[in-house]
PDB file of C-alpha atoms in Angstrom:
ATOM      1  CA  MET A   1     -32.201   0.502-106.725  1.00 58.00           C
ATOM      2  CA  THR A   2     -35.766   0.200-108.138  1.00 72.00           C
ATOM      3  CA  ALA A   3     -36.118  -1.276-111.236  1.00 73.00           C
ATOM      4  CA  LYS A   4     -37.545   1.907-112.827  1.00 72.00           C
ATOM      5  CA  ARG A   5     -34.158   3.916-111.090  1.00 75.00           C
ATOM      6  CA  ARG A   6     -32.399   1.392-112.845  1.00 75.00           C
ATOM      7  CA  LYS A   7     -34.059   1.531-116.179  1.00 75.00           C
ATOM      8  CA  GLU A   8     -33.539   5.565-115.888  1.00 77.00           C
ATOM      9  CA  LEU A   9     -30.077   5.194-115.107  1.00 79.00           C
ATOM     10  CA  LEU A  10     -29.667   2.399-118.531  1.00 79.00           C
ATOM     11  CA  GLY A  11     -31.570   5.022-120.409  1.00 80.00           C
ATOM     12  CA  LYS A  12     -29.084   8.429-119.524  1.00 82.00           C
ATOM     13  CA  ALA A  13     -25.945   6.054-119.672  1.00 84.00           C
ATOM     14  CA  GLY A  14     -27.351   5.092-123.045  1.00 84.00           C
ATOM     15  CA  ILE A  15     -27.847   8.850-124.345  1.00 88.00           C
ATOM     16  CA  TYR A  16     -24.689   9.571-122.912  1.00 88.00           C
ATOM     17  CA  VAL A  17     -22.576   7.097-124.889  1.00 88.00           C
ATOM     18  CA  SER A  18     -24.862   8.009-128.373  1.00 90.00           C
ATOM     19  CA  LEU A  19     -23.930  11.840-127.563  1.00 88.00           C
ATOM     20  CA  SER A  20     -20.158  10.689-127.058  1.00 89.00           C
ATOM     21  CA  ALA A  21     -20.048   8.692-130.205  1.00 90.00           C
ATOM     22  CA  ILE A  22     -21.560  11.014-132.113  1.00 91.00           C
ATOM     23  CA  THR A  23     -19.054  13.720-130.671  1.00 87.00           C
ATOM     24  CA  LEU A  24     -16.162  11.000-131.447  1.00 88.00           C
ATOM     25  CA  LEU A  25     -17.685  10.561-135.514  1.00 89.00           C
ATOM     26  CA  LEU A  26     -17.924  14.144-136.266  1.00 85.00           C
ATOM     27  CA  ILE A  27     -14.856  15.992-134.438  1.00 86.00           C
ATOM     28  CA  PHE A  28     -12.670  13.036-135.968  1.00 88.00           C
ATOM     29  CA  PRO A  29     -12.440  14.650-139.046  1.00 87.00           C
ATOM     30  CA  PHE A  30     -10.666  18.328-137.730  1.00 87.00           C
ATOM     31  CA  VAL A  31      -8.536  16.378-135.958  1.00 88.00           C
ATOM     32  CA  TRP A  32      -7.423  14.173-138.769  1.00 87.00           C
ATOM     33  CA  MET A  33      -6.777  17.330-140.698  1.00 88.00           C
ATOM     34  CA  ILE A  34      -5.004  18.645-137.997  1.00 89.00           C
ATOM     35  CA  SER A  35      -2.925  15.622-137.486  1.00 88.00           C
ATOM     36  CA  THR A  36      -2.051  15.755-141.186  1.00 87.00           C
ATOM     37  CA  SER A  37      -0.973  19.133-141.718  1.00 88.00           C
ATOM     38  CA  LEU A  38       1.624  18.371-138.741  1.00 89.00           C
ATOM     39  CA  LYS A  39       3.146  14.909-140.644  1.00 87.00           C
ATOM     40  CA  ASP A  40       5.944  15.102-143.152  1.00 86.00           C
ATOM     41  CA  LYS A  41       5.412  12.990-147.029  1.00 82.00           C
ATOM     42  CA  ASN A  42       7.043  10.231-145.684  1.00 83.00           C
ATOM     43  CA  GLU A  43       4.543   9.733-142.518  1.00 82.00           C
ATOM     44  CA  MET A  44       1.263  11.497-144.896  1.00 82.00           C
ATOM     45  CA  PHE A  45       1.683   8.646-147.195  1.00 81.00           C
ATOM     46  CA  SER A  46       2.427   5.727-144.979  1.00 80.00           C
ATOM     47  CA  ALA A  47       1.284   2.308-145.682  1.00 77.00           C
ATOM     48  CA  THR A  48       0.520   2.548-141.994  1.00 79.00           C
ATOM     49  CA  PRO A  49      -1.382   5.481-140.850  1.00 80.00           C
ATOM     50  CA  THR A  50      -1.176   7.145-137.628  1.00 82.00           C
ATOM     51  CA  LEU A  51      -3.576   9.080-136.091  1.00 81.00           C
ATOM     52  CA  PHE A  52      -0.889  11.842-134.420  1.00 84.00           C
ATOM     53  CA  PRO A  53       2.162  12.264-136.251  1.00 85.00           C
ATOM     54  CA  LYS A  54       5.264  10.845-134.983  1.00 84.00           C
ATOM     55  CA  GLN A  55       7.433  13.899-135.356  1.00 84.00           C
ATOM     56  CA  ILE A  56       5.672  17.136-136.223  1.00 86.00           C
ATOM     57  CA  THR A  57       7.039  19.711-138.778  1.00 86.00           C
ATOM     58  CA  LEU A  58       5.660  23.209-140.025  1.00 88.00           C
ATOM     59  CA  GLU A  59       7.185  22.489-143.658  1.00 86.00           C
ATOM     60  CA  ASN A  60       3.207  22.356-144.526  1.00 87.00           C
ATOM     61  CA  TYR A  61       2.618  25.662-143.570  1.00 88.00           C
ATOM     62  CA  ARG A  62       5.227  27.489-144.459  1.00 88.00           C
ATOM     63  CA  SER A  63       4.913  25.986-148.143  1.00 85.00           C
ATOM     64  CA  MET A  64       1.155  27.095-147.664  1.00 85.00           C
ATOM     65  CA  TRP A  65       2.194  30.204-146.694  1.00 86.00           C
ATOM     66  CA  PHE A  66       5.265  30.841-148.924  1.00 83.00           C
ATOM     67  CA  ASP A  67       4.779  28.732-152.471  1.00 81.00           C
ATOM     68  CA  TYR A  68       1.486  29.256-152.400  1.00 81.00           C
ATOM     69  CA  GLY A  69       0.895  33.113-151.390  1.00 81.00           C
ATOM     70  CA  PHE A  70      -1.550  32.213-148.650  1.00 85.00           C
ATOM     71  CA  GLY A  71      -1.428  35.544-147.265  1.00 86.00           C
ATOM     72  CA  THR A  72      -2.685  37.628-150.163  1.00 89.00           C
ATOM     73  CA  TYR A  73      -5.635  34.901-150.424  1.00 91.00           C
ATOM     74  CA  LEU A  74      -6.455  35.454-145.944  1.00 90.00           C
ATOM     75  CA  ARG A  75      -5.887  39.506-147.039  1.00 92.00           C
ATOM     76  CA  ASN A  76      -8.410  38.777-148.926  1.00 93.00           C
ATOM     77  CA  SER A  77     -10.951  36.900-147.605  1.00 92.00           C
ATOM     78  CA  LEU A  78     -10.286  38.775-144.551  1.00 92.00           C
ATOM     79  CA  THR A  79     -11.452  42.137-146.387  1.00 94.00           C
ATOM     80  CA  VAL A  80     -14.895  40.597-147.899  1.00 94.00           C
ATOM     81  CA  ALA A  81     -15.950  39.259-144.784  1.00 93.00           C
ATOM     82  CA  VAL A  82     -15.534  42.287-142.360  1.00 94.00           C
ATOM     83  CA  SER A  83     -16.095  44.238-144.989  1.00 95.00           C
ATOM     84  CA  THR A  84     -19.526  42.037-145.906  1.00 95.00           C
ATOM     85  CA  THR A  85     -20.527  41.803-141.655  1.00 94.00           C
ATOM     86  CA  LEU A  86     -19.927  45.757-141.270  1.00 94.00           C
ATOM     87  CA  ILE A  87     -22.305  46.618-144.100  1.00 95.00           C
ATOM     88  CA  THR A  88     -25.034  43.711-143.353  1.00 94.00           C
ATOM     89  CA  LEU A  89     -24.741  45.356-139.488  1.00 92.00           C
ATOM     90  CA  LEU A  90     -25.147  48.340-140.888  1.00 92.00           C
ATOM     91  CA  VAL A  91     -27.692  48.301-143.196  1.00 92.00           C
ATOM     92  CA  ALA A  92     -29.961  45.880-141.595  1.00 91.00           C
ATOM     93  CA  THR A  93     -30.016  46.949-138.456  1.00 89.00           C
ATOM     94  CA  PHE A  94     -32.041  50.914-139.478  1.00 88.00           C
ATOM     95  CA  LEU A  95     -33.957  48.978-142.019  1.00 88.00           C
ATOM     96  CA  ALA A  96     -35.633  46.397-139.403  1.00 88.00           C
ATOM     97  CA  TYR A  97     -35.918  49.307-136.831  1.00 86.00           C
ATOM     98  CA  GLY A  98     -37.850  50.902-139.996  1.00 85.00           C
ATOM     99  CA  ILE A  99     -40.047  48.758-140.928  1.00 85.00           C
ATOM    100  CA  SER A 100     -40.529  47.323-137.102  1.00 83.00           C
ATOM    101  CA  ARG A 101     -41.808  50.839-135.718  1.00 81.00           C
ATOM    102  CA  PHE A 102     -42.658  53.532-138.281  1.00 78.00           C
ATOM    103  CA  ARG A 103     -46.138  52.995-140.436  1.00 81.00           C
ATOM    104  CA  PHE A 104     -45.099  53.560-144.272  1.00 79.00           C
ATOM    105  CA  ARG A 105     -47.127  52.551-147.620  1.00 82.00           C
ATOM    106  CA  GLY A 106     -45.610  49.883-149.076  1.00 79.00           C
ATOM    107  CA  LYS A 107     -44.272  48.534-145.123  1.00 79.00           C
ATOM    108  CA  LYS A 108     -46.148  45.173-146.634  1.00 82.00           C
ATOM    109  CA  VAL A 109     -44.334  44.971-150.184  1.00 85.00           C
ATOM    110  CA  VAL A 110     -40.887  45.684-148.600  1.00 84.00           C
ATOM    111  CA  PHE A 111     -41.142  42.372-146.313  1.00 81.00           C
ATOM    112  CA  ASN A 112     -42.314  40.232-148.896  1.00 82.00           C
ATOM    113  CA  LEU A 113     -39.929  41.096-151.174  1.00 84.00           C
ATOM    114  CA  LEU A 114     -36.863  40.334-148.532  1.00 83.00           C
ATOM    115  CA  ILE A 115     -38.818  37.182-148.283  1.00 81.00           C
ATOM    116  CA  LEU A 116     -38.745  36.420-151.776  1.00 82.00           C
ATOM    117  CA  THR A 117     -35.431  37.018-152.074  1.00 79.00           C
ATOM    118  CA  GLN A 118     -34.641  33.696-149.796  1.00 78.00           C
ATOM    119  CA  MET A 119     -36.658  31.502-152.026  1.00 80.00           C
ATOM    120  CA  PHE A 120     -33.061  31.356-154.606  1.00 79.00           C
ATOM    121  CA  PRO A 121     -30.623  29.655-154.064  1.00 78.00           C
ATOM    122  CA  LEU A 122     -27.178  30.666-155.330  1.00 76.00           C
ATOM    123  CA  PRO A 123     -26.424  28.878-157.651  1.00 76.00           C
ATOM    124  CA  LEU A 124     -29.682  30.269-159.462  1.00 80.00           C
ATOM    125  CA  LEU A 125     -27.993  33.630-159.003  1.00 83.00           C
ATOM    126  CA  ILE A 126     -24.781  33.523-159.752  1.00 87.00           C
ATOM    127  CA  ILE A 127     -24.868  34.249-163.775  1.00 87.00           C
ATOM    128  CA  THR A 128     -27.540  36.935-163.066  1.00 87.00           C
ATOM    129  CA  ILE A 129     -25.219  39.276-160.837  1.00 89.00           C
ATOM    130  CA  TYR A 130     -22.688  38.029-163.497  1.00 90.00           C
ATOM    131  CA  VAL A 131     -24.200  39.756-165.892  1.00 91.00           C
ATOM    132  CA  VAL A 132     -25.147  43.267-163.719  1.00 91.00           C
ATOM    133  CA  PHE A 133     -21.880  43.499-162.615  1.00 91.00           C
ATOM    134  CA  ALA A 134     -20.188  43.549-165.400  1.00 91.00           C
ATOM    135  CA  GLN A 135     -22.173  45.799-167.047  1.00 91.00           C
ATOM    136  CA  LEU A 136     -21.520  48.229-163.740  1.00 90.00           C
ATOM    137  CA  GLY A 137     -17.904  46.913-164.125  1.00 89.00           C
ATOM    138  CA  LEU A 138     -17.556  45.292-160.472  1.00 89.00           C
ATOM    139  CA  THR A 139     -16.153  42.196-161.790  1.00 89.00           C
ATOM    140  CA  ASP A 140     -12.976  40.996-160.340  1.00 90.00           C
ATOM    141  CA  SER A 141     -13.020  43.666-157.699  1.00 91.00           C
ATOM    142  CA  LEU A 142     -13.058  42.464-153.842  1.00 92.00           C
ATOM    143  CA  ILE A 143     -16.191  45.958-154.029  1.00 93.00           C
ATOM    144  CA  GLY A 144     -18.199  43.839-155.866  1.00 91.00           C
ATOM    145  CA  LEU A 145     -17.682  40.322-154.545  1.00 92.00           C
ATOM    146  CA  VAL A 146     -19.186  41.896-151.139  1.00 94.00           C
ATOM    147  CA  LEU A 147     -21.745  43.393-152.714  1.00 92.00           C
ATOM    148  CA  SER A 148     -22.833  40.637-154.109  1.00 91.00           C
ATOM    149  CA  TYR A 149     -22.437  39.094-150.633  1.00 92.00           C
ATOM    150  CA  CYS A 150     -24.396  41.647-148.771  1.00 91.00           C
ATOM    151  CA  THR A 151     -27.565  41.072-151.253  1.00 88.00           C
ATOM    152  CA  PHE A 152     -27.901  38.138-149.415  1.00 87.00           C
ATOM    153  CA  ALA A 153     -26.359  38.500-145.883  1.00 89.00           C
ATOM    154  CA  VAL A 154     -29.208  41.909-145.579  1.00 90.00           C
ATOM    155  CA  PRO A 155     -32.579  40.454-146.689  1.00 90.00           C
ATOM    156  CA  PHE A 156     -32.234  37.920-144.017  1.00 89.00           C
ATOM    157  CA  ALA A 157     -30.400  39.573-141.644  1.00 89.00           C
ATOM    158  CA  THR A 158     -33.380  42.086-141.731  1.00 89.00           C
ATOM    159  CA  MET A 159     -36.324  39.593-141.179  1.00 87.00           C
ATOM    160  CA  MET A 160     -34.198  38.281-138.221  1.00 86.00           C
ATOM    161  CA  LEU A 161     -33.407  41.750-136.332  1.00 87.00           C
ATOM    162  CA  LYS A 162     -37.019  43.399-137.492  1.00 87.00           C
ATOM    163  CA  SER A 163     -38.333  40.033-134.948  1.00 83.00           C
ATOM    164  CA  TYR A 164     -36.390  40.480-132.266  1.00 83.00           C
ATOM    165  CA  PHE A 165     -36.735  44.449-132.278  1.00 84.00           C
ATOM    166  CA  ASP A 166     -41.066  43.690-132.329  1.00 82.00           C
ATOM    167  CA  GLY A 167     -40.645  42.110-129.373  1.00 81.00           C
ATOM    168  CA  LEU A 168     -38.905  44.630-127.522  1.00 79.00           C
ATOM    169  CA  PRO A 169     -40.825  46.992-125.194  1.00 80.00           C
ATOM    170  CA  LEU A 170     -41.789  50.166-127.184  1.00 78.00           C
ATOM    171  CA  GLU A 171     -42.097  51.736-123.630  1.00 80.00           C
ATOM    172  CA  LEU A 172     -37.876  52.354-123.027  1.00 78.00           C
ATOM    173  CA  GLU A 173     -37.834  53.990-126.336  1.00 77.00           C
ATOM    174  CA  GLU A 174     -40.902  56.445-125.372  1.00 78.00           C
ATOM    175  CA  ALA A 175     -38.926  57.126-121.763  1.00 83.00           C
ATOM    176  CA  ALA A 176     -35.566  57.282-124.058  1.00 79.00           C
ATOM    177  CA  ALA A 177     -37.600  60.324-126.238  1.00 80.00           C
ATOM    178  CA  MET A 178     -39.082  61.642-122.705  1.00 81.00           C
ATOM    179  CA  ASP A 179     -35.248  62.100-121.895  1.00 76.00           C
ATOM    180  CA  GLY A 180     -34.221  64.138-125.339  1.00 77.00           C
ATOM    181  CA  CYS A 181     -33.016  60.907-126.827  1.00 78.00           C
ATOM    182  CA  GLY A 182     -33.483  61.110-131.278  1.00 76.00           C
ATOM    183  CA  PRO A 183     -34.098  58.632-133.259  1.00 75.00           C
ATOM    184  CA  PHE A 184     -30.488  57.634-133.319  1.00 78.00           C
ATOM    185  CA  ALA A 185     -29.114  58.092-129.757  1.00 80.00           C
ATOM    186  CA  THR A 186     -32.336  55.862-129.124  1.00 81.00           C
ATOM    187  CA  ILE A 187     -31.605  53.221-131.471  1.00 80.00           C
ATOM    188  CA  PHE A 188     -27.994  53.430-130.240  1.00 80.00           C
ATOM    189  CA  ARG A 189     -27.749  53.958-126.683  1.00 80.00           C
ATOM    190  CA  VAL A 190     -31.088  51.136-126.057  1.00 81.00           C
ATOM    191  CA  VAL A 191     -31.984  49.193-128.892  1.00 82.00           C
ATOM    192  CA  LEU A 192     -28.922  47.994-129.803  1.00 80.00           C
ATOM    193  CA  PRO A 193     -27.673  47.057-126.591  1.00 82.00           C
ATOM    194  CA  LEU A 194     -31.301  45.374-125.574  1.00 81.00           C
ATOM    195  CA  SER A 195     -30.272  43.550-128.921  1.00 81.00           C
ATOM    196  CA  ALA A 196     -26.607  42.664-129.015  1.00 81.00           C
ATOM    197  CA  PRO A 197     -26.709  38.399-129.237  1.00 81.00           C
ATOM    198  CA  SER A 198     -29.541  39.154-132.290  1.00 83.00           C
ATOM    199  CA  VAL A 199     -27.223  41.527-133.448  1.00 86.00           C
ATOM    200  CA  ALA A 200     -23.982  38.910-133.074  1.00 85.00           C
ATOM    201  CA  ALA A 201     -25.927  36.356-134.863  1.00 84.00           C
ATOM    202  CA  MET A 202     -26.355  38.045-137.931  1.00 87.00           C
ATOM    203  CA  GLY A 203     -22.988  39.351-137.532  1.00 88.00           C
ATOM    204  CA  LEU A 204     -21.626  36.064-137.269  1.00 87.00           C
ATOM    205  CA  PHE A 205     -23.733  34.719-140.040  1.00 87.00           C
ATOM    206  CA  SER A 206     -22.696  37.236-141.811  1.00 90.00           C
ATOM    207  CA  PHE A 207     -18.979  36.803-141.387  1.00 92.00           C
ATOM    208  CA  ILE A 208     -19.094  33.245-142.038  1.00 89.00           C
ATOM    209  CA  LEU A 209     -20.965  33.702-145.827  1.00 89.00           C
ATOM    210  CA  ALA A 210     -18.403  35.494-146.862  1.00 91.00           C
ATOM    211  CA  TRP A 211     -15.439  34.020-145.467  1.00 91.00           C
ATOM    212  CA  GLN A 212     -16.531  30.112-146.643  1.00 88.00           C
ATOM    213  CA  GLU A 213     -18.165  31.116-149.839  1.00 89.00           C
ATOM    214  CA  PHE A 214     -16.825  29.486-152.714  1.00 89.00           C
ATOM    215  CA  MET A 215     -19.261  29.540-156.175  1.00 89.00           C
ATOM    216  CA  MET A 216     -19.621  33.364-156.009  1.00 90.00           C
ATOM    217  CA  SER A 217     -16.497  34.527-155.796  1.00 91.00           C
ATOM    218  CA  LEU A 218     -14.657  32.065-158.042  1.00 90.00           C
ATOM    219  CA  THR A 219     -17.276  33.634-160.935  1.00 90.00           C
ATOM    220  CA  LEU A 220     -15.984  36.841-160.334  1.00 91.00           C
ATOM    221  CA  ILE A 221     -12.648  36.707-159.376  1.00 91.00           C
ATOM    222  CA  ARG A 222     -10.087  36.247-161.986  1.00 89.00           C
ATOM    223  CA  SER A 223      -7.009  38.015-161.056  1.00 89.00           C
ATOM    224  CA  PRO A 224      -4.743  35.986-158.706  1.00 88.00           C
ATOM    225  CA  ALA A 225      -4.307  39.140-156.527  1.00 89.00           C
ATOM    226  CA  LEU A 226      -7.707  39.183-155.441  1.00 91.00           C
ATOM    227  CA  ARG A 227      -8.266  35.510-154.940  1.00 90.00           C
ATOM    228  CA  THR A 228      -9.943  34.512-151.645  1.00 92.00           C
ATOM    229  CA  LEU A 229      -9.330  31.312-149.153  1.00 90.00           C
ATOM    230  CA  PRO A 230     -11.668  29.291-150.797  1.00 89.00           C
ATOM    231  CA  VAL A 231     -10.885  29.890-154.432  1.00 89.00           C
ATOM    232  CA  GLY A 232      -6.512  29.641-153.586  1.00 87.00           C
ATOM    233  CA  ILE A 233      -7.520  26.541-151.842  1.00 86.00           C
ATOM    234  CA  THR A 234      -8.827  24.536-154.984  1.00 84.00           C
ATOM    235  CA  LEU A 235      -5.514  26.094-156.691  1.00 79.00           C
ATOM    236  CA  MET A 236      -2.973  23.307-154.782  1.00 78.00           C
ATOM    237  CA  VAL A 237      -5.690  20.272-156.589  1.00 77.00           C
ATOM    238  CA  GLY A 238      -4.596  19.364-159.956  1.00 69.00           C
ATOM    239  CA  PHE A 239      -4.489  17.723-162.546  1.00 60.00           C
ATOM    240  CA  ARG A 240      -2.297  14.805-161.495  1.00 66.00           C
ATOM    241  CA  ASP A 241      -1.108  15.983-158.141  1.00 74.00           C
ATOM    242  CA  ILE A 242      -3.216  16.726-154.934  1.00 76.00           C
ATOM    243  CA  MET A 243      -0.815  18.946-152.849  1.00 80.00           C
ATOM    244  CA  TRP A 244      -1.759  17.399-149.464  1.00 81.00           C
ATOM    245  CA  GLY A 245       0.249  18.767-146.842  1.00 83.00           C
ATOM    246  CA  PRO A 246      -0.309  22.652-147.800  1.00 85.00           C
ATOM    247  CA  LEU A 247      -4.205  21.526-148.502  1.00 86.00           C
ATOM    248  CA  MET A 248      -4.949  20.266-144.965  1.00 88.00           C
ATOM    249  CA  ALA A 249      -2.277  23.531-143.287  1.00 87.00           C
ATOM    250  CA  GLY A 250      -4.879  25.827-145.936  1.00 87.00           C
ATOM    251  CA  THR A 251      -8.191  23.987-144.862  1.00 87.00           C
ATOM    252  CA  VAL A 252      -6.822  23.986-140.885  1.00 88.00           C
ATOM    253  CA  VAL A 253      -6.504  27.980-141.247  1.00 86.00           C
ATOM    254  CA  VAL A 254      -9.633  28.687-142.691  1.00 87.00           C
ATOM    255  CA  THR A 255     -11.566  26.180-140.473  1.00 86.00           C
ATOM    256  CA  LEU A 256     -10.574  27.354-136.819  1.00 83.00           C
ATOM    257  CA  PRO A 257     -10.992  31.096-137.085  1.00 80.00           C
ATOM    258  CA  VAL A 258     -14.921  29.806-137.577  1.00 81.00           C
ATOM    259  CA  VAL A 259     -14.719  27.183-135.002  1.00 82.00           C
ATOM    260  CA  ALA A 260     -13.566  29.834-132.618  1.00 81.00           C
ATOM    261  CA  MET A 261     -15.771  32.361-133.413  1.00 78.00           C
ATOM    262  CA  PHE A 262     -18.835  30.268-133.421  1.00 76.00           C
ATOM    263  CA  ILE A 263     -17.639  28.415-129.767  1.00 77.00           C
ATOM    264  CA  TYR A 264     -16.794  32.342-128.092  1.00 74.00           C
ATOM    265  CA  PHE A 265     -20.661  34.146-129.686  1.00 70.00           C
ATOM    266  CA  GLN A 266     -22.859  30.436-129.452  1.00 69.00           C
ATOM    267  CA  LYS A 267     -24.421  31.537-126.776  1.00 67.00           C
ATOM    268  CA  TYR A 268     -25.640  35.420-128.467  1.00 62.00           C
ATOM    269  CA  LEU A 269     -26.460  33.043-131.774  1.00 62.00           C
ATOM    270  CA  ILE A 270     -28.692  30.539-130.227  1.00 59.00           C
ATOM    271  CA  THR A 271     -30.218  33.377-128.246  1.00 57.00           C
ATOM    272  CA  GLY A 272     -30.278  35.825-130.752  1.00 49.00           C
ATOM    273  CA  MET A 273     -31.894  32.759-134.000  1.00 50.00           C
ATOM    274  CA  THR A 274     -34.370  31.348-131.670  1.00 50.00           C
ATOM    275  CA  MET A 275     -35.473  34.668-130.604  1.00 50.00           C
ATOM    276  CA  GLY A 276     -35.546  36.173-133.776  1.00 45.00           C
ATOM    277  CA  ALA A 277     -37.296  33.070-134.867  1.00 44.00           C
ATOM    278  CA  VAL A 278     -40.409  33.337-132.724  1.00 44.00           C
ATOM    279  CA  LYS A 279     -41.566  36.621-132.634  1.00 45.00           C
ATOM    280  CA  GLY A 280     -43.409  39.147-134.328  1.00 42.00           C
TER     281      GLY A 280
END
């Protein structure tokens, strides 16, 4: 084996070892979270910590579900996340297609306003949104919470989809028009099938945004029956005590759906984000 070949093999081995170490470091908190959710109190607070539970118990999940009203929080989060995703995709798709394909007065102004919305962080706008929603009677309601999330998801999704639509061949839409397709039929039969990666990426982005958001939900929602999962989990952290078992079980329930969706849609997410970022 030549010195150059040996050096290449050592370099690749070093890269693989480094990536493996980083991967283990990143997934360790998730493994510990799942492990803790399956332990009883005695093992959880044992002087000798164990990575895997000696005796698996589902008591923490039972307590999370029945003692802390987790079913209500889960239903609210699913309602908010799914609604935000559907509204965002519906509005952003047509708005992005209109900006990409049609010429109208103020087109550049509209697009610049979409960019402007991304310049302000969420904590800076919470008070303003709360004041406006309070005057409109939208506080302490899931509808108001969905609309608040859409104000952040729609502009970003519109810009990304617009960049993706700019890269689609216009000849395909002209051919569809010659075959008798109207504007809506062209969008649903030609544009959307070709834009599936980008649309899936924006859908996943919108869902995760609404699923894991905490500050806006805590500010707008006051009724216990309307709380979402991130806010409900914080109720397990008391002034003098922290319910570590139900807390870890709740965190697993919140985290695993997002991880599963990301793993399933990661191909579409990477493709859609990169194509939407470099075109246009």
